[in-house]
Coordinates of C-alpha atoms and ligand atoms in Angstrom, one line a residue:
X2 CA -13.8 16.7 -14.3
X3 CA -14.4 19.6 -11.9
X4 CA -13.0 23.0 -12.6
X5 CA -9.3 22.9 -13.5
X6 CA -6.5 25.4 -13.3
X7 CA -3.8 25.4 -16.0
X8 CA -0.2 25.7 -14.9
X9 CA 2.9 26.0 -17.0
X10 CA 6.3 24.6 -16.0
X11 CA 9.8 24.8 -17.5
X12 CA 11.8 21.7 -18.1
X13 CA 15.0 20.6 -19.8
X14 CA 14.0 18.8 -23.1
X15 CA 15.9 15.7 -22.0
X16 CA 14.0 15.5 -18.7
X17 CA 10.7 15.9 -20.5
X18 CA 11.6 13.3 -23.1
X19 CA 12.6 10.8 -20.4
X20 CA 9.4 11.6 -18.5
X21 CA 7.3 11.0 -21.6
X22 CA 9.0 7.7 -22.3
X23 CA 8.2 6.5 -18.7
X24 CA 4.6 7.6 -18.6
X25 CA 4.0 6.1 -22.1
X26 CA 5.5 2.8 -21.0
X27 CA 3.0 3.0 -18.0
X28 CA 0.1 3.5 -20.4
X29 CA -0.6 7.2 -19.9
X30 CA -1.9 8.8 -23.0
X31 CA -1.4 12.4 -21.8
X32 CA 1.0 14.2 -19.4
X33 CA -1.8 15.9 -17.4
X34 CA -3.1 12.6 -16.1
X35 CA 0.4 11.3 -15.2
X36 CA 1.2 14.6 -13.4
X37 CA -2.1 14.6 -11.6
X38 CA -1.4 11.0 -10.3
X39 CA 2.1 12.1 -9.2
X40 CA 0.7 15.0 -7.3
X41 CA -1.9 12.8 -5.7
X42 CA 0.8 10.3 -4.7
X43 CA 2.9 13.1 -3.2
X44 CA -0.1 14.4 -1.2
X45 CA -1.0 10.9 -0.1
X46 CA 2.6 10.3 1.2
X47 CA 2.5 13.6 3.1
X48 CA -0.8 12.7 4.8
X49 CA 0.6 9.3 5.7
X50 CA 3.2 11.0 7.8
X51 CA 0.5 11.9 10.3
X52 CA -0.1 8.9 12.7
X53 CA -3.7 10.1 13.2
X54 CA -4.6 10.3 9.5
X55 CA -7.2 7.8 8.2
X56 CA -5.8 5.2 5.8
X57 CA -6.6 2.1 4.0
X58 CA -4.3 -0.6 2.7
X59 CA -3.2 -4.2 2.4
X60 CA -0.9 -6.2 4.5
X61 CA 0.5 -9.2 2.6
X62 CA 2.1 -12.0 4.5
X63 CA 3.9 -15.2 3.3
X64 CA 4.6 -18.0 5.8
X65 CA 5.1 -21.7 6.1
X66 CA 2.1 -23.1 7.8
X67 CA 4.3 -26.1 9.0
X68 CA 6.5 -23.8 11.0
X69 CA 5.5 -23.8 14.7
X70 CA 2.1 -22.2 15.4
X71 CA 2.4 -19.4 13.0
X72 CA -1.1 -19.9 11.6
X73 CA -2.6 -19.7 15.1
X74 CA -0.5 -16.6 15.8
X75 CA -1.7 -14.9 12.6
X76 CA -5.3 -15.5 13.6
X77 CA -4.7 -14.4 17.1
X78 CA -3.2 -11.1 16.1
X79 CA -6.0 -10.3 13.7
X80 CA -8.7 -11.1 16.3
X81 CA -7.0 -8.5 18.5
X82 CA -7.3 -5.8 15.8
X83 CA -10.9 -6.2 14.7
X84 CA -11.3 -2.5 14.4
X85 CA -8.5 -2.4 11.7
X86 CA -8.9 -5.7 10.0
X87 CA -11.5 -5.6 7.2
X88 CA -11.2 -8.8 5.2
X89 CA -8.5 -11.5 5.1
X90 CA -7.9 -13.8 2.1
X91 CA -5.8 -16.9 2.3
X92 CA -4.0 -18.4 -0.7
X93 CA -2.3 -21.8 -0.5
X94 CA 0.9 -21.3 -2.6
X95 CA 2.2 -24.8 -2.5
X96 CA 2.5 -27.8 0.0
X97 CA 4.2 -25.5 2.6
X98 CA 3.7 -21.8 1.8
X99 CA 0.6 -19.7 2.5
X100 CA -0.1 -16.1 1.5
X101 CA -2.5 -14.0 3.3
X102 CA -3.8 -10.6 2.2
X103 CA -5.4 -8.5 4.9
X104 CA -7.4 -5.5 3.9
X105 CA -7.0 -2.8 6.6
X106 CA -8.7 0.5 7.4
X107 CA -7.9 2.8 10.3
X108 CA -5.6 5.4 11.6
X109 CA -2.0 5.2 10.2
X110 CA -0.7 4.4 13.6
X111 CA -3.2 1.6 14.1
X112 CA -2.4 0.0 10.8
X113 CA 1.3 0.2 11.3
X114 CA 0.9 -1.3 14.8
X115 CA -0.9 -4.3 13.3
X116 CA 1.7 -4.6 10.6
X117 CA 4.6 -4.5 13.0
X118 CA 2.9 -7.1 15.2
X119 CA 2.4 -9.5 12.3
X120 CA 5.9 -8.8 10.9
X121 CA 7.5 -9.7 14.1
X122 CA 5.7 -13.1 14.5
X123 CA 8.1 -16.0 14.5
X124 CA 7.7 -18.1 11.3
X125 CA 6.7 -15.2 9.0
X126 CA 8.9 -15.3 5.8
X127 CA 7.8 -12.0 4.1
X128 CA 5.5 -9.1 4.8
X129 CA 4.5 -6.1 2.8
X130 CA 2.4 -3.1 3.6
X131 CA 0.7 -1.0 1.0
X132 CA -0.9 2.1 2.6
X133 CA -3.0 4.7 0.9
X134 CA -4.3 7.9 2.3
X135 CA -7.9 8.8 2.0
X136 CA -6.7 12.3 1.0
X137 CA -6.9 11.0 -2.6
X138 CA -10.5 12.3 -2.8
X139 CA -9.1 15.8 -3.2
Ligands
NI9 NI1 -2.5 -22.1 3.2

């Protein structure tokens, strides 16, 4: 770990107890690491408010490949965003349903544009976007 600065904070005992319970249930063995992660998350959220900020993420899509031409549309959209689409993985869930996970990298506004385009395709049942800021290096 690089140089660190110690900070002291004041908390109500009940709040601290609840916090400790939560971070213990999540596997943290010390408060500092949990608080560092929370601070990184907050900073990441802030950076993601900037449409020009660089980001990486995953777009997850679930669709019924029997419904219309949704599979073709999914491919079509991705071919139009080659600069944002990194890798795409396809999982056949059952006889009808498919899941696709698309790893993306680009400006926040570019990733969201792709996500919105996919989300609005006819035949898509569920979409999720997980976006992370590259600010986490700090
Ligand atoms: Ni499939």
